[in-house]
Structures are given as structure tokens and as C-alpha cells.
XYZ file of C-alpha atoms in Angstrom:
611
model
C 44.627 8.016 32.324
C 47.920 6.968 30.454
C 46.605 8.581 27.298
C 48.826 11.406 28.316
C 51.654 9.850 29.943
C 54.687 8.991 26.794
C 57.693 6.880 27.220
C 60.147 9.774 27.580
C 58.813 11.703 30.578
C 58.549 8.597 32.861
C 61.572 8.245 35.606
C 64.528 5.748 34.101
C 63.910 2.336 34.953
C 66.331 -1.077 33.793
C 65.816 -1.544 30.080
C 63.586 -4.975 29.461
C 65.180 -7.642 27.216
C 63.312 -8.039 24.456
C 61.362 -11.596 24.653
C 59.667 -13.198 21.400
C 55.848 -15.009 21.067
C 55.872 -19.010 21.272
C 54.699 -18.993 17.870
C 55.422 -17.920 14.386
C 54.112 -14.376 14.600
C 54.146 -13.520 10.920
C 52.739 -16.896 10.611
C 49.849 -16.385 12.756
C 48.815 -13.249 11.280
C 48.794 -14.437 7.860
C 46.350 -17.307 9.026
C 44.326 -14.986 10.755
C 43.802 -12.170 7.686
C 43.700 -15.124 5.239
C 42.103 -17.502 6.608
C 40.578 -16.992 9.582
C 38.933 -13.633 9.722
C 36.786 -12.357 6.636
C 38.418 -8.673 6.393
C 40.659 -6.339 8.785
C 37.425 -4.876 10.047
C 37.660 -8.030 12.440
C 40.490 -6.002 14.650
C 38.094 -3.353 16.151
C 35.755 -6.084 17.199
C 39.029 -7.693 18.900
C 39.404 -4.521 21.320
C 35.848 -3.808 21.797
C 35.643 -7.817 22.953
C 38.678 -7.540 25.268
C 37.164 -4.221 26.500
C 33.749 -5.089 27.527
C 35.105 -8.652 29.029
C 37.332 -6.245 30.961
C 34.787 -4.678 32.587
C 32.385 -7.393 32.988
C 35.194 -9.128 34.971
C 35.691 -6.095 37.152
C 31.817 -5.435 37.740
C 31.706 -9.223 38.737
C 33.565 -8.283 42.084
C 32.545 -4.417 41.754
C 28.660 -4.258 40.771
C 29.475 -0.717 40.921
C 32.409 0.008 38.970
C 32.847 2.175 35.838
C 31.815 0.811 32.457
C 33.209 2.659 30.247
C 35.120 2.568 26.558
C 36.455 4.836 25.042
C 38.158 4.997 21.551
C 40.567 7.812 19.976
C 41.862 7.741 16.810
C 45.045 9.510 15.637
C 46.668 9.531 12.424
C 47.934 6.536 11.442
C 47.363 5.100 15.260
C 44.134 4.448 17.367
C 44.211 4.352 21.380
C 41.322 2.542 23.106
C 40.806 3.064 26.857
C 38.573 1.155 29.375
C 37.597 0.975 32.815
C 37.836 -2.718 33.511
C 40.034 -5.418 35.553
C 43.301 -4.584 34.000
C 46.390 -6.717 33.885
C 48.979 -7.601 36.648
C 52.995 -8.219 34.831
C 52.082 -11.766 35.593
C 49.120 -11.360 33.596
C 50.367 -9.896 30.308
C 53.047 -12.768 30.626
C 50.059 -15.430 30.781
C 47.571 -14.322 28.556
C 50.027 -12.033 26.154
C 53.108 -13.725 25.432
C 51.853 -17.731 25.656
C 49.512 -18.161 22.784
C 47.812 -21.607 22.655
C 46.649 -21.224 26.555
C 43.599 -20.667 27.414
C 42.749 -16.792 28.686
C 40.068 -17.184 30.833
C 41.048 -19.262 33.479
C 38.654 -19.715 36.865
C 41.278 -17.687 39.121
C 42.676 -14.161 38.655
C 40.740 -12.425 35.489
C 37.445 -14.607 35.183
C 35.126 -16.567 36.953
C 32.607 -17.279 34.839
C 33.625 -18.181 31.060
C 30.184 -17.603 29.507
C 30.049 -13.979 30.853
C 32.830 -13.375 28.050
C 33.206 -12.829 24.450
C 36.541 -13.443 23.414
C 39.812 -14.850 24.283
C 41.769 -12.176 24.882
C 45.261 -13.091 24.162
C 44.292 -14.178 20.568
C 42.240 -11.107 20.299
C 44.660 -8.798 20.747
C 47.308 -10.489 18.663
C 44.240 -10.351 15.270
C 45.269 -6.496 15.885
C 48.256 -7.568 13.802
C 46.279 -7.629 10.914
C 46.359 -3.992 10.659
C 49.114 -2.591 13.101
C 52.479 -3.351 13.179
C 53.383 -2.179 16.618
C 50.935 -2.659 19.912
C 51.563 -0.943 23.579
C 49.235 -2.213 25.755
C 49.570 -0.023 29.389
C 47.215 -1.581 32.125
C 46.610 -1.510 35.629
C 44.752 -3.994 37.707
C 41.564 -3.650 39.805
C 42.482 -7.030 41.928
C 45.697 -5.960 42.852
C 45.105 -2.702 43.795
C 48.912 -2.504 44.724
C 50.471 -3.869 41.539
C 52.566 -1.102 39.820
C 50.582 -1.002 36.424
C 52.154 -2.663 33.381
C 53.171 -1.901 29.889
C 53.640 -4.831 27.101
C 55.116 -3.373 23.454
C 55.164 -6.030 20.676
C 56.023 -5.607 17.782
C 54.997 -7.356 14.283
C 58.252 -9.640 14.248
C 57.347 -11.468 16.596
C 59.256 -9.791 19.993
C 57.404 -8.085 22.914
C 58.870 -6.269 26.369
C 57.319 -5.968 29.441
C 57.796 -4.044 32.273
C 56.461 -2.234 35.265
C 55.871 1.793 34.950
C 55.372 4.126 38.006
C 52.332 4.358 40.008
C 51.682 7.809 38.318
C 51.789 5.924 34.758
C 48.097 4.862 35.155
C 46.179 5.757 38.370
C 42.786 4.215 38.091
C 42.487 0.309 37.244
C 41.450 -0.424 33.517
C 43.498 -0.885 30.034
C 44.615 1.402 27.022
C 45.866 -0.390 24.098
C 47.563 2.131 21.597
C 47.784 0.387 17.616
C 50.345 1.837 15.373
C 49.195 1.251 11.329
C 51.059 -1.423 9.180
C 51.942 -0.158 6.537
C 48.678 0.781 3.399
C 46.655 0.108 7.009
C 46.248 3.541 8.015
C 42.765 3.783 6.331
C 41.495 0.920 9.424
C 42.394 3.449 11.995
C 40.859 6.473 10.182
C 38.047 8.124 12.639
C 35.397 7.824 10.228
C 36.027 4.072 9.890
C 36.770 3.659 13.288
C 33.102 5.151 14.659
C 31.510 3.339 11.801
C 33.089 -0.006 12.158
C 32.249 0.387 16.237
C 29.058 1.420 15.637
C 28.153 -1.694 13.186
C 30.164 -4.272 16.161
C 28.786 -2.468 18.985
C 25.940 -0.813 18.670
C 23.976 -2.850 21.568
C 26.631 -3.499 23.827
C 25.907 -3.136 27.451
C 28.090 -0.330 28.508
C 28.524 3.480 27.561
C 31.515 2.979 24.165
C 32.792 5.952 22.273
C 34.754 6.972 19.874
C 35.543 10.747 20.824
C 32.649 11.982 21.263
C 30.179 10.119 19.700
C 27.989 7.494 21.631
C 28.690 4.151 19.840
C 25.984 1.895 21.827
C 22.129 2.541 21.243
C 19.863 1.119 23.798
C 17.449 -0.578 24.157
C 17.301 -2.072 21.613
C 14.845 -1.116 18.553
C 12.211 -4.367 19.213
C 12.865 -3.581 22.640
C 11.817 -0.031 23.210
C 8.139 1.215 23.775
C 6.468 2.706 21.578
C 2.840 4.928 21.469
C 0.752 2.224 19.120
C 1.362 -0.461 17.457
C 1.397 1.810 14.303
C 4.933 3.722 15.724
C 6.538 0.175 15.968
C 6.244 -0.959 12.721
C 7.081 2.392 11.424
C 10.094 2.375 13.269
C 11.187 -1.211 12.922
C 10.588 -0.606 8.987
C 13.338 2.309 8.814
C 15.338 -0.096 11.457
C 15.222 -3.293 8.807
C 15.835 -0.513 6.112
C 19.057 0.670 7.932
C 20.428 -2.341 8.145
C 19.375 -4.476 5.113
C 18.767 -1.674 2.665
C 14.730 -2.551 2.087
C 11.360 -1.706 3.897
C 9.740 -5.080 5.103
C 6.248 -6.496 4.829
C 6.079 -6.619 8.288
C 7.723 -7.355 11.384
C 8.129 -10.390 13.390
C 8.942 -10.367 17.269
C 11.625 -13.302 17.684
C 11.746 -13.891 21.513
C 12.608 -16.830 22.786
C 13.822 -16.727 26.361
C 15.186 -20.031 27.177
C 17.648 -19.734 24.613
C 18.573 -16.007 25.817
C 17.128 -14.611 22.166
C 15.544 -11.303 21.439
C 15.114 -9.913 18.049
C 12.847 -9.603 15.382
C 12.233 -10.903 11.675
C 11.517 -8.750 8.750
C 9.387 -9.989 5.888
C 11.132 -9.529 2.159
C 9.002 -7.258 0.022
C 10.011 -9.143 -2.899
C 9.761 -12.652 -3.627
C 13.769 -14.502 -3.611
C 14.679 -17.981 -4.842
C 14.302 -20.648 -1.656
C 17.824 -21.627 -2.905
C 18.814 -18.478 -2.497
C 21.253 -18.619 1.173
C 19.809 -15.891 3.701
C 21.972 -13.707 5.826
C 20.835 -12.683 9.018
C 23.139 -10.266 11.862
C 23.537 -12.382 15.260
C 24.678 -10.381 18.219
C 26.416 -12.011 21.070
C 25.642 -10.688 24.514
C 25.504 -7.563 22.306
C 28.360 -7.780 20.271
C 27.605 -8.136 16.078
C 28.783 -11.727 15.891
C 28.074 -12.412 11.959
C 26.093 -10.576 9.619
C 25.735 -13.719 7.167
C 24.564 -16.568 9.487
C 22.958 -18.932 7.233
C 21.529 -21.755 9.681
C 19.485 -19.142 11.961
C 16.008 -20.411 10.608
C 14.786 -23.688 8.789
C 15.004 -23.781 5.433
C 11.334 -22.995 4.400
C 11.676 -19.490 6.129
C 13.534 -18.064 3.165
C 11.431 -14.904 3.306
C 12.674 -13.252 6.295
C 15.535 -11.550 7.528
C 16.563 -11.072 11.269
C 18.414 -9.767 13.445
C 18.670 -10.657 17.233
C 20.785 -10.851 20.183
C 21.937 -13.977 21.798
C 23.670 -15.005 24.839
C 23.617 -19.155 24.178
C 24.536 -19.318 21.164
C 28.043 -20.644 19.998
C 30.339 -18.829 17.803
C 33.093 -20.638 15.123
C 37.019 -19.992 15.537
C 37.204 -17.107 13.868
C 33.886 -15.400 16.144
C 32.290 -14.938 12.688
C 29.854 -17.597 12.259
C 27.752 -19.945 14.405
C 28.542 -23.281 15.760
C 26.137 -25.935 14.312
C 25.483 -27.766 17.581
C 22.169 -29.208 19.416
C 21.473 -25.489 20.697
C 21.746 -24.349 17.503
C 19.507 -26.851 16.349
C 16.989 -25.696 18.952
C 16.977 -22.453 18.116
C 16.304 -22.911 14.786
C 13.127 -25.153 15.591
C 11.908 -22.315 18.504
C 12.170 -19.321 15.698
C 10.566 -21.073 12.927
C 7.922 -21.886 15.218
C 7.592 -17.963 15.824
C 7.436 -17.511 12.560
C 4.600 -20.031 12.289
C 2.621 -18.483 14.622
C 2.659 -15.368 12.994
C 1.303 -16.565 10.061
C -1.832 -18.665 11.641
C -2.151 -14.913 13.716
C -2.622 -13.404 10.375
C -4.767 -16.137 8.805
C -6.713 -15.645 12.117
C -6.909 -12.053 12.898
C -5.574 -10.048 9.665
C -6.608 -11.503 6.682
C -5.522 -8.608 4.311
C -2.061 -8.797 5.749
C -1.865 -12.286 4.945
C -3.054 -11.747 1.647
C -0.843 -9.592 0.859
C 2.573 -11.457 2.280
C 1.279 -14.412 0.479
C 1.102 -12.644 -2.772
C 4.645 -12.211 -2.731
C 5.940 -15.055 -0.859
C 3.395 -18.508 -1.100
C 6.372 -20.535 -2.307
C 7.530 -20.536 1.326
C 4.243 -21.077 3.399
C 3.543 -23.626 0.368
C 6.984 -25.510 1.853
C 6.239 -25.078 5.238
C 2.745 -26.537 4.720
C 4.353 -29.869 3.297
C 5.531 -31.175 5.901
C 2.968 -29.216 8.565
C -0.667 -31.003 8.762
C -2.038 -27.772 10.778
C -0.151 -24.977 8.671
C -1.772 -26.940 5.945
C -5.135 -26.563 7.647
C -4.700 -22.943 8.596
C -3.555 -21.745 4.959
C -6.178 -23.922 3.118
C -8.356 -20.885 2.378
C -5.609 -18.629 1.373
C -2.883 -20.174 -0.557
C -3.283 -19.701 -4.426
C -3.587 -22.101 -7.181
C -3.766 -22.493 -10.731
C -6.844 -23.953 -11.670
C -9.007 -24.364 -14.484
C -11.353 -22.377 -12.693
C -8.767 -19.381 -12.292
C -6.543 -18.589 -9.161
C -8.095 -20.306 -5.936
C -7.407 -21.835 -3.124
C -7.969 -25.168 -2.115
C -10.795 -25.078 -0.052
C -12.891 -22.903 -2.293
C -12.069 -25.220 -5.558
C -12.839 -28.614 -3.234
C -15.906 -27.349 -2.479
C -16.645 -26.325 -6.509
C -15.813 -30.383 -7.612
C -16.558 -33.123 -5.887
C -13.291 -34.817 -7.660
C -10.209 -32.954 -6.883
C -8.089 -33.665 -10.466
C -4.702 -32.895 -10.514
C -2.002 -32.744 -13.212
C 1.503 -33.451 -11.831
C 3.470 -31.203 -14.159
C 2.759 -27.684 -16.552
C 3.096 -29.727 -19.897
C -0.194 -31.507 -19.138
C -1.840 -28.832 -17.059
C -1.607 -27.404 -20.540
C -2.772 -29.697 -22.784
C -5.763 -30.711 -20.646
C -7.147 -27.655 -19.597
C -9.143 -25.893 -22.041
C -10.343 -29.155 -22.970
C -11.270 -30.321 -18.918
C -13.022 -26.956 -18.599
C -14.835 -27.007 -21.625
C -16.140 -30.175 -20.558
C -16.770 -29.363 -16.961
C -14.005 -31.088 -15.395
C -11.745 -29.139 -12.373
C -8.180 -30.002 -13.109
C -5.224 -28.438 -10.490
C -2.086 -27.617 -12.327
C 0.129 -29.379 -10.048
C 3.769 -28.544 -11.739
C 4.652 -25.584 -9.945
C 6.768 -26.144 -6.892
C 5.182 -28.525 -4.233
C 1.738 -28.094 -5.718
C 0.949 -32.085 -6.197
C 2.509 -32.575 -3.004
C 0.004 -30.332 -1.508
C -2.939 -31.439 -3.267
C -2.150 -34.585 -2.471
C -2.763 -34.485 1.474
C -6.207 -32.716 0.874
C -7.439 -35.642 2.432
C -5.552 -35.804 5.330
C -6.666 -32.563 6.271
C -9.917 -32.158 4.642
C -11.488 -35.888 5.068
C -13.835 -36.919 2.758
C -12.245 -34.806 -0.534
C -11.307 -37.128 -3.554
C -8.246 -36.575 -5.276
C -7.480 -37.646 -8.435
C -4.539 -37.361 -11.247
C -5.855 -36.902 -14.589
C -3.992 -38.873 -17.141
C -5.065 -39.470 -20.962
C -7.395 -41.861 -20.361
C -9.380 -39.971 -17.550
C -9.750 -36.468 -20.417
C -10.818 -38.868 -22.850
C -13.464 -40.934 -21.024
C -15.169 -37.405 -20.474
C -15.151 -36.353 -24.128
C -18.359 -37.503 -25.682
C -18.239 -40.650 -27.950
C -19.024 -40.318 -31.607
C -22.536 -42.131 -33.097
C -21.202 -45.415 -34.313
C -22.341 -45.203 -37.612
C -20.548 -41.853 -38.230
C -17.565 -43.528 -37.499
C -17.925 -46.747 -39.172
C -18.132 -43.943 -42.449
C -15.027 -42.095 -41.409
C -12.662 -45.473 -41.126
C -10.801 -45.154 -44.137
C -9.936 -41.761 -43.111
C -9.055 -42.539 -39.598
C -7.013 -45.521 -40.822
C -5.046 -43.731 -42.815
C -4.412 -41.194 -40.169
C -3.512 -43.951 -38.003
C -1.465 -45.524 -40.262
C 0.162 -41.913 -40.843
C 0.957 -41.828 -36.996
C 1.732 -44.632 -36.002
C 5.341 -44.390 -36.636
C 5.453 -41.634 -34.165
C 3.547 -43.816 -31.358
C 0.761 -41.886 -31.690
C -2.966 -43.543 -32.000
C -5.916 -41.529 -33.303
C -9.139 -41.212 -32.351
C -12.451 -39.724 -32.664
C -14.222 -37.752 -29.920
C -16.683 -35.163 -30.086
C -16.113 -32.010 -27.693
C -15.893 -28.561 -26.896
C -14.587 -25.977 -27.952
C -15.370 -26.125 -31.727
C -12.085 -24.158 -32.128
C -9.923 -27.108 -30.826
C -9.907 -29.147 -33.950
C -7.652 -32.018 -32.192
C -6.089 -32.782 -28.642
C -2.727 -34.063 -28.578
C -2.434 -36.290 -24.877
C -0.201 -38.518 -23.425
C 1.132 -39.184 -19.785
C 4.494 -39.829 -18.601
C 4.575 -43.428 -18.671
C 3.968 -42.480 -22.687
C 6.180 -40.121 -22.747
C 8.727 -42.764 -21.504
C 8.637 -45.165 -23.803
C 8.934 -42.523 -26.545
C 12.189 -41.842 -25.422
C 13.019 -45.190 -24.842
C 12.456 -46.093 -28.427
C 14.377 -42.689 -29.596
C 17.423 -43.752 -27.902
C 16.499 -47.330 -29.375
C 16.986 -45.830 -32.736
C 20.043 -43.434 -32.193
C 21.874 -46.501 -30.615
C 24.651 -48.949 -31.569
C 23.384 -52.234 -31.752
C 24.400 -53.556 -28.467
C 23.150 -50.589 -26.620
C 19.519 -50.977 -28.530
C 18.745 -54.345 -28.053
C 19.385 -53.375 -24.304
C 16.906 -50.903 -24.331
C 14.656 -53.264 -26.437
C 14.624 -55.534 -23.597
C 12.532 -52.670 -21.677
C 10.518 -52.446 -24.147
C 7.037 -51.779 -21.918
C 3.241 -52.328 -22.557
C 2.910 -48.192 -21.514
C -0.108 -46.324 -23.213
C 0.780 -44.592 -26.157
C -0.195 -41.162 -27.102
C -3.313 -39.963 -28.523
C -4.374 -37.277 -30.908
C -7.904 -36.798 -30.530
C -9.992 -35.465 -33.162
C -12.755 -33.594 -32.615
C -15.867 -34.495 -34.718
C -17.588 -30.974 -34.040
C -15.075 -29.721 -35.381
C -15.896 -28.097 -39.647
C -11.652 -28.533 -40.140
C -12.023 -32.253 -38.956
C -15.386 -32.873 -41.005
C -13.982 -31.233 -43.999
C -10.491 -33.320 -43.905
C -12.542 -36.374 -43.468
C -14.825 -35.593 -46.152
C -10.875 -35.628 -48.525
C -11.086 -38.557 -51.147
C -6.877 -38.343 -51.497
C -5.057 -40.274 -49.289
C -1.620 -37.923 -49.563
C -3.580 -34.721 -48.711
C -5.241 -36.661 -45.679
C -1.496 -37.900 -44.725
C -0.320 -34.185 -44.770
C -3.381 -32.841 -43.065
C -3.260 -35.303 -40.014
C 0.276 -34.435 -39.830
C -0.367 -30.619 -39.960
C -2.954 -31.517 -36.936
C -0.301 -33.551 -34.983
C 1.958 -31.155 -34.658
C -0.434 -27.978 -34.199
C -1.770 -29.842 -31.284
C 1.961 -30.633 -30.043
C 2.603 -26.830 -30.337
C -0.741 -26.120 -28.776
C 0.302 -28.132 -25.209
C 3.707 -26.685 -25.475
C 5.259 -30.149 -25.993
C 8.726 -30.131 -26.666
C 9.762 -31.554 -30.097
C 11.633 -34.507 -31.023
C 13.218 -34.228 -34.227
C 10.917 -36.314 -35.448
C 7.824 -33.971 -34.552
C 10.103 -31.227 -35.867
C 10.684 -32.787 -39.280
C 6.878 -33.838 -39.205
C 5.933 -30.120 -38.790
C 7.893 -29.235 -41.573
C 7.291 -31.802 -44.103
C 3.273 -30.958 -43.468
C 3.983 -27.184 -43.999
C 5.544 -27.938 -47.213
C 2.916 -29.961 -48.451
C 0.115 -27.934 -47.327
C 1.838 -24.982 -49.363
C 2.653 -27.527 -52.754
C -0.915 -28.229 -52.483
C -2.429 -25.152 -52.445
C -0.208 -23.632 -55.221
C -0.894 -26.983 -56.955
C -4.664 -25.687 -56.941
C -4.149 -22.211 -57.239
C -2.566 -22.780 -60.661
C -5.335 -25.740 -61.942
C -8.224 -23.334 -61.024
């Protein structure tokens, strides 16, 4: 080859003028290290692109040709050889010197456009990024008789081209030497070189190397055999732990041959964010397209990351990211529904697999099963809840109550449910991410389940009532607590329930909850601004403190003959019961707690000293 052949030895022939690129050279290269292409790396994916589309060209017309790539580096310069169509002088002039054109034309170096990878004129100019001279020598394998051809550019913006003896290059195929820019030397390094080819190329079709080392590594890992089932997860767990630095769950076969997809899907071992933007490593026809693509798999599938190979599949400008087209869109529907099946396999045939994926990663299946009836169905027995009853599922706490209650949010999970199980009552806590949303289509998938939201009213028509008389006794006390209360929008009443240590039960729902704030910003408003909000003034429930009559502390306070002390002990219970639900505190409830603390401690001092 002409890896041997220099400048100086070759017989005299007319010096070329020098000719200069239709386009802004320095221009283009800042656009394509700036804006364009993510990092220099980019370059060696350039010539491995032009390289294999060589030779796919020249296997098109000769199945049996030579595949072969090889890449040397050199201080400060790299030379990559291969064995493929090569270049005619009227060639380089078309696809070298005219960028804007487009390189793969039906006649002369291509005949089918979606055999190739790159555009080769383009590609070889992103070499810029890191070299500041390129000599490309080439000879072609459809013109047998055509001299071969050198083109020198340099990073100015001027090329030459001209013919070189027969002896120049005797076998058909391309070497394209790169000299280093300047503080680029450390691109063309071996060690970089082998690793960068290795990461771009590692399931390219034909035999690459750089020196000796083999660069491609086929088949591919989800495509080899392997002695049991056992082997290939143990060696697709140190492949996903190669490439994405963790070992998976498990692995899921992504095959999907319409689309021209083979791959596979590793399950995170730790739960992530849904928010949290997944990158995945898309091959094209073998060739590492992007490492980051973000709109591989539907949203819900946040637990996985793949890798595959794709031959349909469009890539952006810059060959770093995918096109977001109908195929795309397919794609993405075809793997999810991979993914799905793998999980109703599990539910099916592997239960202790699924429990253990769903330990870690619910939040996802709980997303998927949203907006998926039969997931829904599948999953019913598995995915975890809070409950009053501990962690279940679904199913099992359906079949416990015959009324499915629900809170929609934590706050009133909490302040309902040592009450509701005290008093036999199944409440769902329904705040966590898509919870209510879930419990809500029980029906649809479970027919004949009742589910119901438990607001204030619902807790406190289960709490037993108190004996009429005993409360007719206590109304003094329970009007001044009102009365005590009332500027807070808080009523009081009296209840009798378990357990004894829950001396009162702070509850309200949201349509309270509103109109507290409504009235708060009432108050903090100019005039204008609170007779606006005065106008929306609503007919909402207010909240409730609810005593509890079993209670000794609530018999004892009612049994106090002084109205202050009765003031300052409903207030003390007010806001232990806010603090109890984990309520947050309006000033008001703040200044509440601590005028009640203050005169809780005045009062006993007060009797310490007249004893």
C-alpha cells in the first residue's frame, strides 16, 4: 500500500496549482467543533464512517472483496488504510473540494444510500477539528485503469490534486494520513486512537485495527450463544457493567426486526428520579451513533438502560443524536412493549424476580400501569402500598375491606390513620406518586370493588357518638372551646374513640383547607384585593378538632371550672393535634402553640408556688 510510498521518491510530475474549498474553511470547522459535534473524538468516527462505506460500496459490485481497516498512529499524525472503492481525480474533485453537494449520488460511488453511514465529503473535512493538514492517496476499484489519486488540503482552506504513478498505490482502496493541529496531538495518540475506535466501532461489520489490535468484537454480546441461561446473564451483567459502570437487575432482549433493532435493556439496581433524562448507546449498522439518546423508550421506562444496533433509524446533522420522526416514534412504542412483556413474564413465571425489581423500581411499573388497563391487571398482586394495614398490594387489601378508602395526599393519610385503624376502617395513602390515580381504576379492572375518598366527615361518622346527656353536661366546656377556636375556623366536637392515647383529632379536607387560605390572604390584603377575595367567600366545611371522650386528659380538662385554663388547654390540644398530622403551620397556629405553652407553664408555676 501507499503507507510506504512519500512524496520525494515518486518520479517528477507538473506541480498542481493550489485550488481553495467553496466555503469558509476556518469557518466550517469552527461550526463543526463548536457547534456541531460534541468533542474532537467525533473525527475518528469520520474515517471509520468513510472507511466502512468504502468497502460496502466496493463489496456491492465485489461480494468478495477485502474488508479491511486498518489504523496506524504516528506521533503527532495517524494514517488509516482501507480496502474499499477508492476515488477516481474526478471523484476527489466532486465529493472533496464541493462541499454543500451531496456525496452519495446513484452513479459512480453508491447505489444504495441507506447502505451508508456518512457523507463523506463532510466527514472528512470534521478531521479539521484536530489536524491541520490531510493527504488523502486513493485508488479506485471501478476504474481499474485510473492512475490513483492524491488530494492534500490544508487547514486554510486550499487543497491540490493530482494523479501519482501506478506504483503509488497498487490495490484499489484509500489511506488518509492526518497531521495534528496544533495542542491536538493527544487525538492521534495510539492509546486514544484504539480506545476511541474501539468505543465507535466495536460491532462494525468488517475486520478494523489499529496496529495490531482487533477493534470490532462480534457477534455481538446479546447475540452470541451461550451454555444456560445462567452464562448469559452473567455475561450480559459484566457487558452492562463495561459500558455503564453498574451490574443490572436483569437483562432485557430488545429485538425488534421490522425496525432492523437488536439489543438488550439492563435494569438499574438503584432506584433514579423519572425526571431524571436516560442515556442509552445507539449503533448504526454497527457504528456507536450516540451514547446519550434520550427518546429511545417512553417515558415510564426510566429504569432501564440499553444499548442496541439499528439500521432504520435516523441520525441528526451532526450523526450524534436521533431524528425524532414517525420511525422513531415506532420504535419507541415496539421497545416499551418489550419491556412490558417482560414484566407480565415475570409476574407470570418468576415471581421473586419481580419482587425484587419492583422493590427498587415500582414508581415506574406504577406509571406504566396508569395509563395500561392489563399492566394494571397483571401487577395488581404485586405492586406495594401504604396502607393502614401495612405494605400491600391492591388485591390483597380489596379483598381485606369491602370499601376501598383512599386519602389523596400524605397530610391526611396522616392524620386519619391511626384513628381509621383503630376504628377498623382500611384507608390507602394515596399521596405518593400516582397512587390515587391507581386506586382509582380498581374498578375498572377489578369490577365490583368500591372505592371511596375519606374526607372529615367520612372519619368522623365512624367515631362513636357520645351519650347525650354526657354532653348536654360538658356544653359550657365545649362552648368555650368553640368559642376559643373559632377564630381559627376550627369547630369542636365530641367523639368517643380509640386509642385512649389520642386525646384529640385535628381533620379537615382540602376544600377546608382552601378557604383557610382564602381568608389568610383576606387578612394580609389591601382593601381592594380583600373584598375580592371576600367575594369567594365559600360555604366549604371547616375544620374539626375532635375530642375524644375516652380520653382521662379530655375528662379531666372538662371537669376545669376556669374558663382561661380551659382556653389555654384547648389551644395546647389544637395545636398538638396539628403537630400530630404533620400540618404545616400558619402563623396563626404558630403563635397559638406558643401562647398555650406559655400559659400552661404560668399556670403551673402559678400552682407550684400557692401549694
Amino acid at each position: 500500500m501507499d503507507s510506504q510510498t512519500s512524496q520525494s521518491s515518486q518520479p517528477s510530475l507538473p506541480s498542481p496549482s493550489p485550488r481553495t474549498f467553496q466555503v469558509d474553511l476556518r469557518g466550517l470547522v469552527d461550526l463543526l467543533s463548536h457547534h456541531l459535534y460534541s468533542s474532537p473524538k467525533v473525527y475518528l468516527r469520520e474515517l471509520l464512517q468513510n472507511a466502512v462505506d468504502a468497502i460496502t460500496a466496493r463489496r456491492a459490485v465485489e461480494p468478495d472483496a477485502p474488508a479491511l481497516v486498518r489504523l496506524f498512529a504516528e506521533p503527532g499524525a495517524l494514517r488509516v488504510e482501507d480496502s474499499g472503492v477508492g476515488l477516481t481525480e474526478a471523484d476527489v474533485h466532486d465529493l472533496l473540494a464541493t462541499i454543500g453537494r451531496s456525496s452519495k449520488r446513484a452513479e459512480g460511488l453508491q447505489e444504495a444510500r441507506s447502505d451508508f453511514l456518512g457523507q463523506f465529503g463532510i466527514g472528512l473535512l470534521a478531521c479539521f477539528v484536530v489536524a491541520e493538514r490531510i493527504r488523502v492517496v486513493s485508488r479506485s476499484a471501478r476504474t481499474p485503469d485510473a492512475a490513483p489519486v492524491e488530494w492534500t488540503a490544508a487547514d486554510d482552506g486550499s487543497y491540490t490534486v493530482r494523479t501519482l504513478p501506478d506504483d503509488a498505490r497498487t490495490e484499489p482502496g484509500t489511506t488518509v494520513h492526518l497531521v495534528a493541529r496544533a495542542g491536538a496531538a493527544e487525538w492521534l495518540a495510539e492509546d486514544r486512537v484504539l480506545a476511541l475506535a474501539r468505543d465507535f466501532g466495536s460491532l462494525l461489520p468488517y475486520d478494523v485495527r489499529v496496529g495490531e489490535e482487533a477493534v470490532t468484537d462480534l457477534p455481538a454480546p446479546w447475540d452470541r450463544p451461550y451454555p444456560s441461561p445462567a452464562a448469559r446473564r452473567v455475561a450480559l451483567g459484566r457487558h452492562c457493567h463495561d459500558l455503564f459502570g453498574f451490574t443490572p437487575l436483569d437483562a432485557i432482549e430488545l429485538d425488534v426486526p421490522l425496525a432492523g433493532i437488536r439489543g438488550v435493556a439492563y435494569v438499574l439496581p438503584s432506584a433514579v428520579s423519572p425526571a431524571q433524562r436516560a442515556g442509552h448507546r445507539v449503533h448504526l449498522k454497527g457504528m456507536l451513533l450516540t451514547e446519550r439518546a434520550e427518546q429511545l423508550l417512553p417515558d415510564w421506562a426510566f429504569f432501564v438502560r440499553c444499548v442496541l444496533d439499528t439500521d432504520s433509524l435516523r441520525p441528526t446533522a451532526s450523526r450524534e443524536a436521533l431524528y425524532e420522526d414517525e420511525t422513531l416514534a415506532a420504535v419507541r412504542e415496539a421497545l416499551g412493549e418489550r419491556i412490558r412483556s417482560w414484566l407480565t413474564g415475570l409476574a407470570a413465571g418468576d415471581p421473586e424476580r419481580l419482587a425484587a425489581f419492583l422493590a427498587v423500581h415500582h414508581l415506574g411499573v406504577k406509571s406504566l400501569a396508569r395509563h395500561d388497563r392489563e399492566m394494571l391487571r397483571t401487577m395488581l398482586p404485586w405492586l406495594p402500598f401504604e396502607t393502614t394495614d401495612g405494605r400491600l398490594s391492591l388485591e390483597e387489601f380489596a379483598r381485606r375491606h369491602p370499601v376501598v378508602h383512599f386519602t389523596r395526599t400524605v397530610e391526611e393519610y396522616r392524620q386519619v390513620a391511626p384513628i381509621a385503624s383503630a376504628q377498623g376502617v382500611g384507608v390507602i395513602n394515596g399521596g405518593y406518586t400516582y397512587d390515587s390515580e391507581l386506586v382509582e381504576a380498581l374498578p375498572s379492572v377489578r369490577p365490583g370493588t368500591v372505592v371511596a375518598e375519606l374526607d372529615a366527615d367520612t372519619v368522623t361518622a365512624h367515631l362513636d357518638a357520645v351519650d347525650p346527656a354526657v354532653e348536654l353536661a360538658l356544653a359550657g366546656f365545649l362552648a368555650a372551646a368553640r368559642a376559643k377556636l373559632d377564630p381559627l375556623g376550627c369547630d369542636v366536637v365530641l367523639r368517643a374513640f380509640h386509642p385512649l392515647s389520642v386525646p384529640a383529632l385535628h381533620l379537615d379536607d382540602r376544600a377546608a383547607r382552601h378557604e383557610q387560605a382564602r381568608a389568610q390572604a383576606e387578612e394580609e390584603a389591601d382593601d381592594l384585593w380583600a373584598g375580592i377575595l371576600g367575594s369567594l367567600r365559600g360555604e366549604a366545611p371547616r375544620a374539626r378538632l375532635v375530642l375524644n371522650h375516652l380520653s382521662p386528659l379530655i375528662r379531666r380538662i372538662g371537669s376545669l371550672g376556669e374558663p382561661e385554663l380551659i382556653g389555654t388547654a384547648v389551644e395546647s390540644l389544637y395545636g398538638q393535634a396539628l403537630l400530630m398530622a404533620q400540618r404545616p403551620l400558619r402563623p396563626a397556629d404558630s403563635a397559638l402553640l406558643n401562647r398555650a405553652f406559655i400559659g400552661l407553664l404560668e399556670w403551673a408555676t402559678n400552682g407550684e408556688g400557692d401549694r
